[in-house]
Short mmCIF file of C-alpha atoms and ligand atoms in Angstrom, two decimals:
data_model
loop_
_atom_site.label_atom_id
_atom_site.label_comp_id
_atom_site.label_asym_id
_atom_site.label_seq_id
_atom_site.Cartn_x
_atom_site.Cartn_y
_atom_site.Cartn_z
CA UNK A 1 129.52 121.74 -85.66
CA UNK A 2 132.69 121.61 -87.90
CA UNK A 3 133.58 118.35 -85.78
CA UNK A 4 130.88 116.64 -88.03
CA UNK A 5 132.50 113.64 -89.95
CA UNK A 6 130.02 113.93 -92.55
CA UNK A 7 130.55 116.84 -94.86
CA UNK A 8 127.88 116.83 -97.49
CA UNK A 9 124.48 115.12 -96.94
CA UNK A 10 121.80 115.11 -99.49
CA UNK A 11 118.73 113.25 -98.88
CA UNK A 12 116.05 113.32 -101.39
CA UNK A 13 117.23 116.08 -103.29
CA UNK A 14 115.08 116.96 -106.32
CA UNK A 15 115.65 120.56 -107.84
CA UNK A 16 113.65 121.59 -110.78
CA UNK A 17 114.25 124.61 -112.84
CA UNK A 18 111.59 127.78 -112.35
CA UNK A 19 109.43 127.58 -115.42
CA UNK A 20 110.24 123.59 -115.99
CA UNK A 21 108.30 120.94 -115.39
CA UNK A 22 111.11 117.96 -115.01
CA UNK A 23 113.32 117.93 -112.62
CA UNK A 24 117.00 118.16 -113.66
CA UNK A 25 118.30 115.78 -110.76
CA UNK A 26 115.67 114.37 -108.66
CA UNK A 27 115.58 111.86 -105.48
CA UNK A 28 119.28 112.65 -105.18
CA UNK A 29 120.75 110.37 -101.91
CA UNK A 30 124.71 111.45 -101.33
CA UNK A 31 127.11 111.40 -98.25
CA UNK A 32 129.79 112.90 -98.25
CA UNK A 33 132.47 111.98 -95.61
CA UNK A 34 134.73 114.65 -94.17
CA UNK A 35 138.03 115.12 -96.15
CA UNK A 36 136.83 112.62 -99.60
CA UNK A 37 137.36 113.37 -102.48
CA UNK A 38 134.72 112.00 -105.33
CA UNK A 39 134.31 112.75 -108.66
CA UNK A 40 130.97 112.59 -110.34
CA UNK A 41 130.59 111.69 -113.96
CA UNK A 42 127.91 111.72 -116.27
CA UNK A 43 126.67 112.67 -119.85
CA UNK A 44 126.15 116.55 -121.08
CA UNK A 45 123.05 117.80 -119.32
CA UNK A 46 122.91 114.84 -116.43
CA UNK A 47 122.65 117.40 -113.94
CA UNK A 48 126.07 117.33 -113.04
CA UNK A 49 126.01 121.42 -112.26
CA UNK A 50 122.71 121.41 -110.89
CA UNK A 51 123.76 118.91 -108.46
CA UNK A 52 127.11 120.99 -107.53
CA UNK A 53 124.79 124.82 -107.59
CA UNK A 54 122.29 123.04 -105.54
CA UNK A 55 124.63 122.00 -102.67
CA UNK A 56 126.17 125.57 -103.05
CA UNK A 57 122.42 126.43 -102.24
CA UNK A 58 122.57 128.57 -105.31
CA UNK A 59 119.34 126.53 -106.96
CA UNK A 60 115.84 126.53 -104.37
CA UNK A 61 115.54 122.68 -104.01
CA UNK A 62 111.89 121.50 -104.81
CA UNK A 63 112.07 118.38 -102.47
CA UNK A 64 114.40 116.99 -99.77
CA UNK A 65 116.96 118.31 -97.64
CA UNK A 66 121.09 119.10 -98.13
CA UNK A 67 123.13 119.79 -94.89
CA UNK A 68 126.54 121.26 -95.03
CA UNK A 69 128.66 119.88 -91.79
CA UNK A 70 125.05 119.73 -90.26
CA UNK A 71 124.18 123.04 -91.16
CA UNK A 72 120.78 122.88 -93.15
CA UNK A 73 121.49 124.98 -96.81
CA UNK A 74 118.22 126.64 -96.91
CA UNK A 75 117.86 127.72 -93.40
CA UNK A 76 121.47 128.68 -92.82
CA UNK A 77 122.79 129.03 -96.63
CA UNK A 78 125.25 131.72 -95.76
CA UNK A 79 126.98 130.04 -92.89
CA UNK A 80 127.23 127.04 -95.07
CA UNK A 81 128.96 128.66 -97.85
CA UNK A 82 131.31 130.33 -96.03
CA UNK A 83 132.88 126.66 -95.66
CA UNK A 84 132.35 126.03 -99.35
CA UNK A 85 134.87 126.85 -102.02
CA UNK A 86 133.28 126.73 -105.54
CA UNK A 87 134.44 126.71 -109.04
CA UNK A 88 131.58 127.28 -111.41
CA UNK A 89 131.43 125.55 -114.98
CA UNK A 90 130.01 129.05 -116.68
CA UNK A 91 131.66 132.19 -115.19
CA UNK A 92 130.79 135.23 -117.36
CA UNK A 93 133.55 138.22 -117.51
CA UNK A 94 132.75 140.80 -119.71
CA UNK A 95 135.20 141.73 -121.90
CA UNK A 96 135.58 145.18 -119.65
CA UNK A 97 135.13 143.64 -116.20
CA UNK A 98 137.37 146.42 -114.17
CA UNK A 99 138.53 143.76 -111.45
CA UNK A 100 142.10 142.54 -111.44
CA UNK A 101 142.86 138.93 -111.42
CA UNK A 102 144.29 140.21 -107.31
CA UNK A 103 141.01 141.63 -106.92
CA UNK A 104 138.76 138.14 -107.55
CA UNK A 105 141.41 136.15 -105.73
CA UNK A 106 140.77 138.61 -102.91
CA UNK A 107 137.08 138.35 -103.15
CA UNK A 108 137.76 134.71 -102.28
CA UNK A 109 139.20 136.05 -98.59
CA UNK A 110 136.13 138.45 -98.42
CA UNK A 111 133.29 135.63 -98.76
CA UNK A 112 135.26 134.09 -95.36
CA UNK A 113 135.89 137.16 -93.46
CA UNK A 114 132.64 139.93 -94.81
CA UNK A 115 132.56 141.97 -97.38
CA UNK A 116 132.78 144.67 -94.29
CA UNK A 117 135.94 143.74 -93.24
CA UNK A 118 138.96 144.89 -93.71
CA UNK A 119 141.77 142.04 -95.41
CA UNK A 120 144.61 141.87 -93.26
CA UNK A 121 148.31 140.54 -93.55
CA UNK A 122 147.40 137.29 -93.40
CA UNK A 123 144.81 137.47 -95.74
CA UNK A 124 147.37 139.38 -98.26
CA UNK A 125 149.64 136.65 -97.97
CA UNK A 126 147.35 133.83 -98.58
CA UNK A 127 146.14 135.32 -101.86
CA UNK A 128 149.80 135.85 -102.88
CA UNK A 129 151.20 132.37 -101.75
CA UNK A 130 148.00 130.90 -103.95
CA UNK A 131 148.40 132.85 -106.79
CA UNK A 132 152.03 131.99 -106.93
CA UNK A 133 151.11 127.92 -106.87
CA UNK A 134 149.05 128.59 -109.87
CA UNK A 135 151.79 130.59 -111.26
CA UNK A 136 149.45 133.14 -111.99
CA UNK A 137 151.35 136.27 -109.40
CA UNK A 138 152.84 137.59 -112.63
CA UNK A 139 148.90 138.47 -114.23
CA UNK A 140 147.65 140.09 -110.71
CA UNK A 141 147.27 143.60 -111.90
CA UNK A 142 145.90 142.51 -115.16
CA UNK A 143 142.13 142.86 -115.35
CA UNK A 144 140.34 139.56 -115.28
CA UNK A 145 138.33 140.72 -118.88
CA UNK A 146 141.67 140.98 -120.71
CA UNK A 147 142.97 137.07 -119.62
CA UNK A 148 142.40 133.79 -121.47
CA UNK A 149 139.97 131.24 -120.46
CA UNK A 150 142.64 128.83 -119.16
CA UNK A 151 143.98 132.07 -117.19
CA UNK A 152 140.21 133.17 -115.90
CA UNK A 153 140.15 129.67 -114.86
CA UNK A 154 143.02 129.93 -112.69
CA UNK A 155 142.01 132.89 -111.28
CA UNK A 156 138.47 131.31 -110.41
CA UNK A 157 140.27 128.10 -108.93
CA UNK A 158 142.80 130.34 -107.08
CA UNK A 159 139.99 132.06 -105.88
CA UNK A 160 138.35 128.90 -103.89
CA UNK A 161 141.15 128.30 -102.66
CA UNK A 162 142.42 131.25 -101.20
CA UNK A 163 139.16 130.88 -99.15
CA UNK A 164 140.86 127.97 -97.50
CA UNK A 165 136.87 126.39 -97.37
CA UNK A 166 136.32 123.03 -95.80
CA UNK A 167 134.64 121.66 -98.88
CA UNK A 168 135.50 122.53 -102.63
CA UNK A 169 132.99 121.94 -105.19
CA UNK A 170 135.31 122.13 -108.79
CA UNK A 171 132.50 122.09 -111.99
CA UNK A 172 134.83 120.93 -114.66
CA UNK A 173 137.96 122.46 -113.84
CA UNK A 174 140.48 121.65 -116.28
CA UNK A 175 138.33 122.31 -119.05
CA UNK A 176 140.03 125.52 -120.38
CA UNK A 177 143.72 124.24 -119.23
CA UNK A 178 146.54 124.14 -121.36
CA UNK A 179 147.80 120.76 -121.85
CA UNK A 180 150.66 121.53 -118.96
CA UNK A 181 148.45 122.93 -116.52
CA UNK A 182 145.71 119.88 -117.03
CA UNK A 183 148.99 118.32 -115.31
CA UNK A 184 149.81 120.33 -112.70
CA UNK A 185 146.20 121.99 -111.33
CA UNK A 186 144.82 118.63 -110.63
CA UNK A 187 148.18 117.71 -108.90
CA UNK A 188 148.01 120.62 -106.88
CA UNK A 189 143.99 120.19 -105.69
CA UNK A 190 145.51 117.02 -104.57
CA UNK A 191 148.17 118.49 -102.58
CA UNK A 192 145.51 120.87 -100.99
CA UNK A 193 143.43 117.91 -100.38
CA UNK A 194 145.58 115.96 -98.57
CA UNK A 195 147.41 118.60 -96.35
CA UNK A 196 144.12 121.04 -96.09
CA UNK A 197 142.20 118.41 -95.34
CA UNK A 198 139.60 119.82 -97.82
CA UNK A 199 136.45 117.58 -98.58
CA UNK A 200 136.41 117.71 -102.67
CA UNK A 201 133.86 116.83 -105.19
CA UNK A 202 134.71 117.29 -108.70
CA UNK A 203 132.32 117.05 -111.32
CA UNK A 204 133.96 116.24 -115.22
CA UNK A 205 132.83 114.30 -118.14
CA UNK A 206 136.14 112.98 -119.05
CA UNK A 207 139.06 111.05 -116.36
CA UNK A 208 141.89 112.58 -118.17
CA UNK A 209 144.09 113.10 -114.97
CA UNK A 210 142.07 111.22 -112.12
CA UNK A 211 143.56 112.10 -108.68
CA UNK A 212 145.73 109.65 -107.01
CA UNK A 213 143.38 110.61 -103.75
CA UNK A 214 140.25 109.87 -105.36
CA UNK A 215 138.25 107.23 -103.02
CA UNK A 216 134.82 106.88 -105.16
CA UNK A 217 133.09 107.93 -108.20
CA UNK A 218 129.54 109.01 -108.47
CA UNK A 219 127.68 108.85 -111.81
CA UNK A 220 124.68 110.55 -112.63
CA UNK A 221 122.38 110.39 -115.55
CA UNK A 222 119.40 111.83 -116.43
CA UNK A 223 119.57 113.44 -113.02
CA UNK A 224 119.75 110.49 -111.26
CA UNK A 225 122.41 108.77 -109.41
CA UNK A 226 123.04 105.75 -111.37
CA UNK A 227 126.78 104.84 -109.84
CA UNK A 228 128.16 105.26 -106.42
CA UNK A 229 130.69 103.38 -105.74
CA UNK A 230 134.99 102.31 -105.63
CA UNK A 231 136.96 104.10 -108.75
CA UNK A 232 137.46 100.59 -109.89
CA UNK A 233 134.14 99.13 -109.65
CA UNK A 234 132.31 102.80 -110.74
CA UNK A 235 134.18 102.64 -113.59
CA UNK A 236 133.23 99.35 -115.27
CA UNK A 237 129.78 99.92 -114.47
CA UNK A 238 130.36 103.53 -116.14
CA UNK A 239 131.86 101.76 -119.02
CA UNK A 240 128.68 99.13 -119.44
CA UNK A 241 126.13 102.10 -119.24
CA UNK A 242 128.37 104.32 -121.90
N1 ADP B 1 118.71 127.66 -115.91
C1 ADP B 1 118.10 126.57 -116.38
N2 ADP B 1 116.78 126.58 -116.67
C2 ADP B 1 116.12 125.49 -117.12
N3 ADP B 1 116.73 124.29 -117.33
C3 ADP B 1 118.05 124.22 -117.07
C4 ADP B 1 118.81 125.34 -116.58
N4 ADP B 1 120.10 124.96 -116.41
C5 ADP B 1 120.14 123.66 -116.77
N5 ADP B 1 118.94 123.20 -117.17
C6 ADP B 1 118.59 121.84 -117.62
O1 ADP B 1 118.84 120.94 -116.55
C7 ADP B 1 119.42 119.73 -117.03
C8 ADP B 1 120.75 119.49 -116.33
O2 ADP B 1 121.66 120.51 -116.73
P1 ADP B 1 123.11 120.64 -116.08
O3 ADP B 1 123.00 120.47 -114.61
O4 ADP B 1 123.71 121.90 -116.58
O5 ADP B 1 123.85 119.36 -116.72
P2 ADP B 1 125.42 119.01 -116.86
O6 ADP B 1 126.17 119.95 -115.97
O7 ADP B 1 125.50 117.57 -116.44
O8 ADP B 1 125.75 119.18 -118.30
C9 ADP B 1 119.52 119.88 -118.54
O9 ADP B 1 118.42 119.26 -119.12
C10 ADP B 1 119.49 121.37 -118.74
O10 ADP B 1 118.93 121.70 -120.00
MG1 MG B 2 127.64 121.27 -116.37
#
């Protein structure tokens, strides 16, 4: 199944909101090849995180049909996301949230081997070794309700990650960043792109510190795909619609 050269497939894809009448990305067509990496633009409230919770099969989609490495997300959702590493845009932590920044790194190992199973040396040393490349080992113990935003952020992208998924879906990423790690996080999802071999869409609404690696650019607006295409050539269209 995993041999699959096509990673994501949507075909169709319309999700609307319970309670709404609109969809907020409708008649959505998108392949994904194994090991890409895209970004998709777009204006505030294009759909951009619909698009990303509805591949995560997060979101019931009202028409059409997604497929994760050829598994089918709403017949076999949970084998699907246990290839899927995802960043979300909103993450809530409450100001008292007991877990330690170790803890939700770890949690990242559980959603690939059960919640039942034990984590074992391996496992241990994968959440260490990622936490160190975020330079976040020294805030382990601390509880993830007494860190920053740019430090929760690390924790959450540590966290994919650590999964070591085949696909990571980032939902604006660097939003919360200092100005030196909007340098070095996007360098290092390159890295893990290129020697994890880890399919990568990343959704932003600026291209402050495009990847090197990036092969095409999707644009969406009013949740449509408007743009699908080379960086170069997605951009000036980008630039005529903006
Ligand atoms: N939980 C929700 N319920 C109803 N409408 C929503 C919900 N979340 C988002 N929307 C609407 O869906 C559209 C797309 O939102 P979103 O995917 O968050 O856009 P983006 O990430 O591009 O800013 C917007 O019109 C937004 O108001
Ligand atoms: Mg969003």
């Amino acid at each position: 199944m995993i041999s699959s050269k096509i990673a994501i497939k949507l075909e169709g894809v319309s999700t609307v909101y319970e309670g709404e009448r609109r969809p907020a990305i409708r008649d959505i067509n998108l392949t994904v090849e194994k090991n890409e990496l895209v970004y998709v633009l777009g204006p505030n409230a294009s759909g951009k995180t619909t698009l990303l919770e509805t591949i995560n099969g997060l979101l019931p989609i009202f028409h059409g049909k997604i497929s994760v490495f050829g598994l089918d997300i709403t017949t076999q959702g949970r084998r699907a996301r246990c290839e899927i590493g995802y960043v979300p845009q909103d993450f809530m932590v409450e100001p008292g949230e007991p877990y330690t920044a170790f803890d939700v790194v770890m949690m990242g190992r559980y959603s690939k081997i059960g919640v039942l199973n034990k984590p074992d040396k391996r496992d241990h040393e994968q959440v260490a070794e990622t936490m160190k490349l975020l330079e976040i080992e020294n805030l382990a113990r601390r509880p993830m309700g007494k860190l920053s935003g740019g430090q929760q952020q690390k924790v959450m992208i540590a966290r994919a990650l650590a999964k070591e998924p085949k696909i990571l879906l980032f939902d604006e990423p660097f939003s919360n960043l200092d100005p030196e790690s909007r340098e070095n996080i996007p360098l290092l999802i390159n890295t893990f792109h290129k020697e994890k071999e880890m399919t990568t869409l990343i959704v932003t609404h600026d291209l402050q510190g495009m990847l090197e690696n990036c092969g095409r650019v999707v644009v969406i607006n009013n949740g449509r795909v408007m743009v699908n295409d080379t960086p170069d050539k997605a951009l000036e269209q980008w630039r005529s619609l903006s």
